[in-house]
GROMACS .gro file of C-alpha atoms in nm:
model
  383
    1MET     CA    1  -1.895  -8.317 -16.924
    2ALA     CA    2  -1.958  -8.014 -17.023
    3ALA     CA    3  -2.184  -7.849 -17.273
    4SER     CA    4  -2.173  -7.483 -17.218
    5PRO     CA    5  -2.315  -7.378 -17.516
    6ASP     CA    6  -2.464  -6.649 -17.732
    7ASN     CA    7  -2.597  -5.912 -17.891
    8ILE     CA    8  -2.813  -5.949 -18.100
    9GLN     CA    9  -2.528  -6.193 -18.140
   10ILE     CA   10  -2.679  -6.488 -17.989
   11ARG     CA   11  -2.477  -6.793 -17.982
   12VAL     CA   12  -2.343  -6.916 -17.655
   13HIS     CA   13  -2.051  -7.146 -17.714
   14SER     CA   14  -2.105  -7.458 -17.513
   15ARG     CA   15  -1.822  -7.608 -17.320
   16ARG     CA   16  -1.882  -7.976 -17.303
   17GLY     CA   17  -1.683  -8.141 -17.030
   18GLY     CA   18  -1.540  -8.486 -16.976
   19GLY     CA   19  -1.797  -8.761 -16.978
   20GLY     CA   20  -1.901  -8.989 -16.700
   21ASN     CA   21  -1.696  -9.280 -16.841
   22THR     CA   22  -1.385  -9.169 -16.662
   23ILE     CA   23  -1.121  -9.367 -16.476
   24HIS     CA   24  -0.960  -9.290 -16.149
   25PRO     CA   25  -0.611  -9.358 -16.025
   26VAL     CA   26  -0.581  -9.735 -16.022
   27SER     CA   27  -0.486  -9.936 -15.719
   28VAL     CA   28  -0.131  -9.865 -15.610
   29GLU     CA   29   0.095 -10.165 -15.650
   30SER     CA   30   0.225 -10.291 -15.318
   31PRO     CA   31   0.606 -10.294 -15.290
   32PRO     CA   32   0.760 -10.641 -15.256
   33THR     CA   33   0.908 -10.575 -14.913
   34ALA     CA   34   0.810 -10.621 -14.551
   35ALA     CA   35   0.730 -10.251 -14.541
   36ALA     CA   36   0.443 -10.289 -14.790
   37GLY     CA   37   0.189 -10.283 -14.509
   38ILE     CA   38   0.340  -9.961 -14.381
   39TYR     CA   39   0.286  -9.792 -14.719
   40ARG     CA   40  -0.076  -9.901 -14.732
   41ASP     CA   41  -0.133  -9.769 -14.382
   42VAL     CA   42   0.026  -9.437 -14.475
   43LYS     CA   43  -0.188  -9.413 -14.789
   44HIS     CA   44  -0.501  -9.493 -14.591
   45SER     CA   45  -0.424  -9.227 -14.331
   46LYS     CA   46  -0.373  -8.965 -14.600
   47LYS     CA   47  -0.715  -8.998 -14.760
   48TRP     CA   48  -0.879  -8.656 -14.766
   49PHE     CA   49  -1.242  -8.582 -14.695
   50PRO     CA   50  -1.381  -8.428 -15.018
   51TRP     CA   51  -1.560  -8.103 -14.945
   52LEU     CA   52  -1.426  -7.858 -15.205
   53ILE     CA   53  -1.559  -8.031 -15.517
   54PRO     CA   54  -1.911  -8.064 -15.370
   55SER     CA   55  -1.886  -7.695 -15.279
   56PHE     CA   56  -1.799  -7.613 -15.641
   57VAL     CA   57  -2.109  -7.805 -15.751
   58VAL     CA   58  -2.328  -7.606 -15.510
   59VAL     CA   59  -2.177  -7.275 -15.628
   60ASN     CA   60  -2.246  -7.363 -15.993
   61ILE     CA   61  -2.609  -7.452 -15.914
   62VAL     CA   62  -2.661  -7.133 -15.713
   63MET     CA   63  -2.510  -6.924 -15.995
   64PHE     CA   64  -2.748  -7.086 -16.244
   65ILE     CA   65  -3.048  -7.006 -16.023
   66ILE     CA   66  -2.932  -6.644 -15.989
   67THR     CA   67  -2.882  -6.622 -16.366
   68MET     CA   68  -3.237  -6.744 -16.427
   69TYR     CA   69  -3.366  -6.487 -16.179
   70VAL     CA   70  -3.179  -6.212 -16.363
   71ASN     CA   71  -3.300  -6.348 -16.697
   72ASN     CA   72  -3.669  -6.303 -16.601
   73CYS     CA   73  -3.807  -6.455 -16.921
   74PRO     CA   74  -4.173  -6.340 -16.877
   75LYS     CA   75  -4.062  -5.977 -16.869
   76ASN     CA   76  -3.797  -5.988 -17.141
   77SER     CA   77  -3.937  -6.239 -17.391
   78ILE     CA   78  -4.258  -6.286 -17.586
   79SER     CA   79  -4.285  -6.655 -17.495
   80CYS     CA   80  -4.120  -6.884 -17.240
   81VAL     CA   81  -4.076  -7.255 -17.170
   82ALA     CA   82  -4.218  -7.384 -16.839
   83GLY     CA   83  -4.402  -7.060 -16.773
   84PHE     CA   84  -4.532  -7.193 -16.440
   85LEU     CA   85  -4.184  -7.123 -16.302
   86GLY     CA   86  -4.247  -6.750 -16.330
   87ARG     CA   87  -3.933  -6.543 -16.367
   88PHE     CA   88  -3.730  -6.864 -16.350
   89SER     CA   89  -3.887  -6.998 -16.672
   90PHE     CA   90  -3.664  -7.072 -16.971
   91GLN     CA   91  -3.609  -6.900 -17.302
   92PRO     CA   92  -3.786  -7.051 -17.609
   93PHE     CA   93  -3.621  -7.365 -17.749
   94LYS     CA   94  -3.533  -7.190 -18.074
   95GLU     CA   95  -3.336  -6.935 -17.877
   96ASN     CA   96  -3.181  -7.173 -17.622
   97PRO     CA   97  -3.235  -7.548 -17.667
   98LEU     CA   98  -3.052  -7.622 -17.340
   99LEU     CA   99  -3.337  -7.494 -17.120
  100GLY     CA  100  -3.164  -7.184 -16.996
  101PRO     CA  101  -3.134  -6.804 -17.005
  102SER     CA  102  -3.073  -6.561 -17.289
  103SER     CA  103  -2.728  -6.461 -17.399
  104SER     CA  104  -2.785  -6.109 -17.268
  105ALA     CA  105  -2.851  -6.246 -16.918
  106LEU     CA  106  -2.535  -6.458 -16.935
  107GLU     CA  107  -2.340  -6.154 -17.048
  108LYS     CA  108  -2.469  -5.954 -16.752
  109MET     CA  109  -2.360  -6.233 -16.518
  110GLY     CA  110  -2.004  -6.244 -16.652
  111ALA     CA  111  -1.988  -6.462 -16.963
  112LEU     CA  112  -1.664  -6.451 -17.161
  113ASP     CA  113  -1.697  -6.171 -17.416
  114VAL     CA  114  -1.361  -6.096 -17.574
  115SER     CA  115  -1.454  -5.741 -17.677
  116LYS     CA  116  -1.532  -5.654 -17.315
  117VAL     CA  117  -1.211  -5.818 -17.190
  118VAL     CA  118  -0.993  -5.631 -17.441
  119ASP     CA  119  -1.173  -5.300 -17.491
  120GLU     CA  120  -1.334  -5.252 -17.150
  121HIS     CA  121  -1.061  -5.426 -16.944
  122GLU     CA  122  -1.302  -5.676 -16.787
  123GLY     CA  123  -1.045  -5.949 -16.742
  124TRP     CA  124  -1.246  -6.101 -16.458
  125ARG     CA  125  -1.470  -6.258 -16.722
  126LEU     CA  126  -1.197  -6.516 -16.784
  127ILE     CA  127  -1.281  -6.652 -16.437
  128THR     CA  128  -1.653  -6.580 -16.397
  129CYS     CA  129  -1.749  -6.754 -16.722
  130MET     CA  130  -1.651  -7.092 -16.577
  131TRP     CA  131  -1.920  -7.062 -16.308
  132LEU     CA  132  -2.202  -7.000 -16.557
  133HIS     CA  133  -2.397  -7.246 -16.771
  134GLY     CA  134  -2.611  -7.219 -17.081
  135GLY     CA  135  -2.897  -7.431 -16.952
  136VAL     CA  136  -3.022  -7.715 -16.734
  137PHE     CA  137  -2.881  -7.984 -16.965
  138HIS     CA  138  -2.546  -7.811 -16.975
  139LEU     CA  139  -2.537  -7.774 -16.597
  140LEU     CA  140  -2.634  -8.135 -16.528
  141ALA     CA  141  -2.376  -8.276 -16.768
  142ASN     CA  142  -2.092  -8.071 -16.622
  143MET     CA  143  -2.184  -8.123 -16.257
  144LEU     CA  144  -2.223  -8.499 -16.292
  145SER     CA  145  -1.882  -8.512 -16.457
  146LEU     CA  146  -1.731  -8.294 -16.185
  147ILE     CA  147  -1.865  -8.523 -15.913
  148VAL     CA  148  -1.742  -8.840 -16.085
  149ILE     CA  149  -1.395  -8.705 -16.165
  150GLY     CA  150  -1.330  -8.451 -15.893
  151ILE     CA  151  -1.430  -8.623 -15.571
  152ARG     CA  152  -1.191  -8.916 -15.617
  153LEU     CA  153  -0.907  -8.681 -15.707
  154GLU     CA  154  -0.973  -8.465 -15.400
  155GLN     CA  155  -0.970  -8.778 -15.182
  156GLU     CA  156  -0.632  -8.873 -15.323
  157PHE     CA  157  -0.455  -8.536 -15.335
  158GLY     CA  158  -0.644  -8.296 -15.109
  159PHE     CA  159  -0.849  -7.983 -15.166
  160VAL     CA  160  -0.557  -7.742 -15.212
  161ARG     CA  161  -0.394  -7.916 -15.507
  162ILE     CA  162  -0.718  -8.020 -15.678
  163GLY     CA  163  -0.874  -7.678 -15.619
  164LEU     CA  164  -0.576  -7.504 -15.779
  165LEU     CA  165  -0.574  -7.756 -16.064
  166TYR     CA  166  -0.944  -7.692 -16.131
  167LEU     CA  167  -0.926  -7.311 -16.117
  168ILE     CA  168  -0.604  -7.266 -16.315
  169SER     CA  169  -0.718  -7.513 -16.581
  170GLY     CA  170  -1.047  -7.326 -16.614
  171PHE     CA  171  -0.855  -7.003 -16.662
  172GLY     CA  172  -0.635  -7.170 -16.923
  173GLY     CA  173  -0.941  -7.292 -17.110
  174SER     CA  174  -1.095  -6.944 -17.108
  175LEU     CA  175  -0.769  -6.791 -17.229
  176LEU     CA  176  -0.734  -7.019 -17.531
  177SER     CA  177  -1.103  -6.980 -17.610
  178ALA     CA  178  -1.069  -6.600 -17.605
  179LEU     CA  179  -0.777  -6.615 -17.848
  180PHE     CA  180  -0.974  -6.813 -18.107
  181ILE     CA  181  -1.348  -6.749 -18.054
  182GLN     CA  182  -1.409  -6.375 -18.056
  183SER     CA  183  -1.749  -6.331 -18.220
  184ASN     CA  184  -1.963  -6.503 -17.954
  185ILE     CA  185  -1.980  -6.531 -17.577
  186SER     CA  186  -1.874  -6.848 -17.398
  187VAL     CA  187  -1.969  -7.005 -17.065
  188GLY     CA  188  -1.917  -7.333 -16.882
  189ALA     CA  189  -1.701  -7.534 -16.645
  190SER     CA  190  -1.581  -7.791 -16.896
  191GLY     CA  191  -1.242  -7.623 -16.945
  192ALA     CA  192  -1.176  -7.690 -16.577
  193LEU     CA  193  -1.319  -8.043 -16.611
  194PHE     CA  194  -1.084  -8.119 -16.898
  195GLY     CA  195  -0.806  -7.987 -16.675
  196LEU     CA  196  -0.889  -8.259 -16.423
  197LEU     CA  197  -0.874  -8.519 -16.702
  198GLY     CA  198  -0.538  -8.379 -16.815
  199GLY     CA  199  -0.414  -8.390 -16.457
  200MET     CA  200  -0.518  -8.755 -16.429
  201LEU     CA  201  -0.316  -8.838 -16.740
  202SER     CA  202   0.002  -8.660 -16.627
  203GLU     CA  203  -0.035  -8.805 -16.278
  204LEU     CA  204  -0.035  -9.153 -16.429
  205ILE     CA  205   0.276  -9.071 -16.633
  206THR     CA  206   0.481  -8.903 -16.361
  207ASN     CA  207   0.394  -9.173 -16.105
  208TRP     CA  208   0.429  -9.454 -16.361
  209THR     CA  209   0.645  -9.684 -16.148
  210ILE     CA  210   0.395  -9.715 -15.861
  211TYR     CA  211   0.089  -9.812 -16.067
  212ALA     CA  212  -0.050 -10.157 -16.137
  213ASN     CA  213  -0.200 -10.236 -16.479
  214LYS     CA  214  -0.041  -9.915 -16.600
  215VAL     CA  215  -0.069  -9.977 -16.976
  216ALA     CA  216  -0.438 -10.065 -16.955
  217ALA     CA  217  -0.504  -9.758 -16.738
  218LEU     CA  218  -0.316  -9.533 -16.981
  219LEU     CA  219  -0.501  -9.665 -17.287
  220THR     CA  220  -0.839  -9.633 -17.116
  221LEU     CA  221  -0.774  -9.276 -17.007
  222VAL     CA  222  -0.640  -9.172 -17.349
  223ILE     CA  223  -0.947  -9.318 -17.522
  224ILE     CA  224  -1.183  -9.135 -17.284
  225ILE     CA  225  -1.003  -8.804 -17.341
  226ALA     CA  226  -0.999  -8.854 -17.720
  227ILE     CA  227  -1.373  -8.926 -17.729
  228ASN     CA  228  -1.456  -8.617 -17.524
  229LEU     CA  229  -1.232  -8.396 -17.737
  230ALA     CA  230  -1.390  -8.542 -18.052
  231VAL     CA  231  -1.733  -8.433 -17.930
  232GLY     CA  232  -1.596  -8.079 -17.937
  233ILE     CA  233  -1.597  -8.072 -18.318
  234LEU     CA  234  -1.977  -8.044 -18.309
  235PRO     CA  235  -2.121  -7.696 -18.369
  236HIS     CA  236  -2.181  -7.458 -18.076
  237VAL     CA  237  -1.933  -7.648 -17.854
  238ASP     CA  238  -1.628  -7.449 -17.745
  239ASN     CA  239  -1.355  -7.707 -17.803
  240PHE     CA  240  -1.083  -7.446 -17.760
  241ALA     CA  241  -1.185  -7.418 -17.395
  242HIS     CA  242  -1.159  -7.796 -17.372
  243ILE     CA  243  -0.815  -7.803 -17.533
  244GLY     CA  244  -0.683  -7.511 -17.327
  245GLY     CA  245  -0.814  -7.663 -17.005
  246PHE     CA  246  -0.673  -8.005 -17.090
  247LEU     CA  247  -0.325  -7.874 -17.175
  248SER     CA  248  -0.319  -7.661 -16.860
  249GLY     CA  249  -0.431  -7.952 -16.643
  250PHE     CA  250  -0.185  -8.189 -16.810
  251LEU     CA  251   0.109  -7.962 -16.725
  252LEU     CA  252  -0.026  -7.882 -16.380
  253GLY     CA  253  -0.053  -8.253 -16.303
  254PHE     CA  254   0.325  -8.289 -16.330
  255VAL     CA  255   0.359  -8.003 -16.081
  256PHE     CA  256   0.082  -8.073 -15.828
  257LEU     CA  257   0.019  -8.449 -15.844
  258ILE     CA  258   0.369  -8.592 -15.810
  259ARG     CA  259   0.395  -8.881 -15.560
  260PRO     CA  260   0.704  -8.988 -15.360
  261GLN     CA  261   0.864  -9.323 -15.447
  262PHE     CA  262   0.809  -9.638 -15.244
  263GLY     CA  263   1.169  -9.659 -15.123
  264TRP     CA  264   1.158  -9.311 -14.971
  265VAL     CA  265   0.822  -9.379 -14.806
  266ASN     CA  266   0.945  -9.708 -14.662
  267GLN     CA  267   1.253  -9.537 -14.515
  268ARG     CA  268   1.063  -9.248 -14.365
  269TYR     CA  269   0.789  -9.455 -14.203
  270ALA     CA  270   0.991  -9.765 -14.119
  271PRO     CA  271   0.959  -9.888 -13.759
  272SER     CA  272   1.239  -9.817 -13.513
  273GLY     CA  273   1.531 -10.048 -13.568
  274TYR     CA  274   1.461 -10.087 -13.940
  275THR     CA  275   1.769 -10.002 -14.146
  276SER     CA  276   1.798  -9.948 -14.521
  277ILE     CA  277   2.100 -10.057 -14.724
  278SER     CA  278   2.102  -9.734 -14.927
  279ALA     CA  279   1.926  -9.399 -14.909
  280ASN     CA  280   1.641  -9.353 -15.154
  281PRO     CA  281   1.551  -9.016 -15.309
  282LYS     CA  282   1.199  -8.886 -15.260
  283PHE     CA  283   1.144  -8.841 -15.635
  284LYS     CA  284   1.302  -8.997 -15.940
  285VAL     CA  285   1.506  -8.783 -16.180
  286TYR     CA  286   1.246  -8.799 -16.457
  287GLN     CA  287   0.979  -8.673 -16.214
  288CYS     CA  288   1.190  -8.369 -16.129
  289VAL     CA  289   1.264  -8.300 -16.496
  290LEU     CA  290   0.893  -8.316 -16.587
  291TRP     CA  291   0.812  -8.091 -16.289
  292GLY     CA  292   1.058  -7.823 -16.401
  293LEU     CA  293   0.968  -7.834 -16.771
  294SER     CA  294   0.596  -7.820 -16.699
  295LEU     CA  295   0.630  -7.523 -16.465
  296ILE     CA  296   0.833  -7.332 -16.726
  297LEU     CA  297   0.585  -7.412 -17.004
  298LEU     CA  298   0.292  -7.303 -16.786
  299ILE     CA  299   0.450  -6.967 -16.699
  300VAL     CA  300   0.555  -6.898 -17.058
  301GLY     CA  301   0.223  -7.015 -17.202
  302PHE     CA  302   0.004  -6.807 -16.972
  303THR     CA  303   0.226  -6.500 -17.012
  304VAL     CA  304   0.229  -6.515 -17.392
  305GLY     CA  305  -0.144  -6.589 -17.405
  306LEU     CA  306  -0.236  -6.294 -17.185
  307VAL     CA  307  -0.012  -6.057 -17.384
  308LEU     CA  308  -0.169  -6.169 -17.714
  309LEU     CA  309  -0.521  -6.136 -17.571
  310LEU     CA  310  -0.469  -5.788 -17.431
  311ARG     CA  311  -0.323  -5.681 -17.767
  312GLY     CA  312  -0.647  -5.796 -17.929
  313GLU     CA  313  -0.487  -6.071 -18.136
  314ASP     CA  314  -0.711  -6.323 -18.314
  315LEU     CA  315  -0.507  -6.640 -18.357
  316ASN     CA  316  -0.730  -6.749 -18.645
  317ASP     CA  317  -0.544  -6.486 -18.850
  318HIS     CA  318  -0.223  -6.679 -18.793
  319CYS     CA  319  -0.365  -7.031 -18.824
  320SER     CA  320  -0.597  -7.089 -19.118
  321TRP     CA  321  -0.692  -7.445 -19.015
  322CYS     CA  322  -0.723  -7.410 -18.637
  323HIS     CA  323  -1.097  -7.342 -18.653
  324TYR     CA  324  -1.146  -7.707 -18.748
  325LEU     CA  325  -1.033  -7.800 -18.397
  326SER     CA  326  -1.359  -7.659 -18.264
  327CYS     CA  327  -1.603  -7.741 -18.544
  328VAL     CA  328  -1.585  -7.955 -18.855
  329PRO     CA  329  -1.861  -7.870 -19.109
  330THR     CA  330  -2.059  -8.158 -19.257
  331SER     CA  331  -2.373  -8.202 -19.468
  332ARG     CA  332  -2.572  -8.224 -19.143
  333TRP     CA  333  -2.455  -7.902 -18.977
  334SER     CA  334  -2.285  -7.572 -19.042
  335CYS     CA  335  -2.002  -7.410 -18.848
  336ASN     CA  336  -2.113  -7.056 -18.923
  337THR     CA  337  -2.040  -6.845 -18.615
  338GLN     CA  338  -2.142  -6.506 -18.747
  339PRO     CA  339  -2.322  -6.294 -18.485
  340VAL     CA  340  -2.698  -6.284 -18.522
  341SER     CA  341  -2.844  -5.948 -18.617
  342CYS     CA  342  -3.176  -5.820 -18.749
  343GLN     CA  343  -3.319  -5.510 -18.914
  344ALA     CA  344  -3.646  -5.388 -18.763
  345GLU     CA  345  -3.921  -5.180 -18.924
  346GLN     CA  346  -4.213  -5.046 -18.722
  347ALA     CA  347  -4.558  -4.955 -18.846
  348GLY     CA  348  -4.778  -4.880 -18.547
  349SER     CA  349  -4.784  -5.193 -18.333
  350LYS     CA  350  -4.646  -5.404 -18.621
  351TYR     CA  351  -4.277  -5.487 -18.618
  352THR     CA  352  -4.113  -5.650 -18.918
  353LEU     CA  353  -3.783  -5.818 -18.844
  354THR     CA  354  -3.542  -5.927 -19.116
  355CYS     CA  355  -3.253  -6.154 -19.023
  356SER     CA  356  -2.927  -6.025 -19.170
  357ASN     CA  357  -2.782  -6.378 -19.170
  358ASN     CA  358  -3.044  -6.567 -19.372
  359SER     CA  359  -3.273  -6.286 -19.503
  360ARG     CA  360  -3.582  -6.434 -19.338
  361SER     CA  361  -3.855  -6.186 -19.248
  362ARG     CA  362  -4.150  -6.199 -19.015
  363THR     CA  363  -4.403  -5.949 -18.884
  364TYR     CA  364  -4.501  -5.943 -18.518
  365SER     CA  365  -4.778  -5.758 -18.333
  366LEU     CA  366  -4.606  -5.606 -18.033
  367LEU     CA  367  -4.707  -5.342 -17.783
  368ASN     CA  368  -4.408  -5.142 -17.659
  369PRO     CA  369  -4.160  -5.432 -17.681
  370THR     CA  370  -3.834  -5.414 -17.490
  371ALA     CA  371  -3.493  -5.448 -17.653
  372SER     CA  372  -3.456  -5.792 -17.493
  373GLN     CA  373  -3.784  -5.908 -17.647
  374ILE     CA  374  -3.677  -5.789 -17.992
  375GLN     CA  375  -3.343  -5.960 -17.943
  376GLY     CA  376  -3.506  -6.289 -17.851
  377LEU     CA  377  -3.734  -6.280 -18.155
  378CYS     CA  378  -3.435  -6.209 -18.375
  379VAL     CA  379  -3.252  -6.513 -18.245
  380GLN     CA  380  -3.551  -6.738 -18.312
  381LEU     CA  381  -3.589  -6.593 -18.663
  382CYS     CA  382  -3.225  -6.647 -18.754
  383ARG     CA  383  -3.211  -7.010 -18.635
   0.00000   0.00000   0.00000
């Protein structure tokens, strides 16, 4: 799962990843031939030891610890949560309800900020943002989901294919997010997590003939994906990262997760003296067609997306309803994504802040406050 939910412009869009109620590739149906045992032995011998996904989990945790160290709440904020943690304490709940750092700290660490990508040519933020998280709750949700989904996939397909699927899907999620959400920063691994879910779906489709209980598996997986995407319509959740990651992973699954057919496996690993009546192709025609179409769509999609991003295009200008894909306003919440800003007036040690978004005002007694402290107070005032 993901929830990655922000100059004074303080809203970090959360990327909420796939939930724990995921399914894994179902048991492979044994072929009705004497060579069935051979196939099972081959499958058993090709199980991979999962080390890459656990490594990704460790990297994400280490990056969060470093981010909290850089954040240094006691120095840069007036008040902190869990102050006994020292410089690792959290920003006030009104500023960050996820128990995490400030948006300025996330920006320093490489959060996705479209203005910096386009105007300052910091394209690396499309990658670094997927290793950052908005808070403890966000981190836990995403890492638990990554363990549940990723380890089984790495066991089945190996670290190379699953590693590429994860990284490219995360990039795809960041790219689509940058084309639609340009007023706030965004962090989180859930674009990559949705890529793994998308890969699971396309793997089931492209390897349809070798699965048992295929219809039940398909319906279960589709329901899980739909529920997780539906969560993305809540405010402060970057559903465009989810959608971009899912579409990337779905197409990548046809490319990376294709399995050979039973007949070809039986021929290749048949014992000496075993003869086959007819030669069997390694892949079916529909598998090859899906492989080629997906590869073309991926190349075209990433190329067009990067060109539009570097030209500074905002796709909301060309799609008046697309913003509803990321947030649907209701009587219980607003989808306002305007950057937070405040006007400050100083009279001695008294600072009066007025939120430009809701016109609220409050006076604080501050002695030589830093810009980060003023920023934090502004965020709390505007929320």
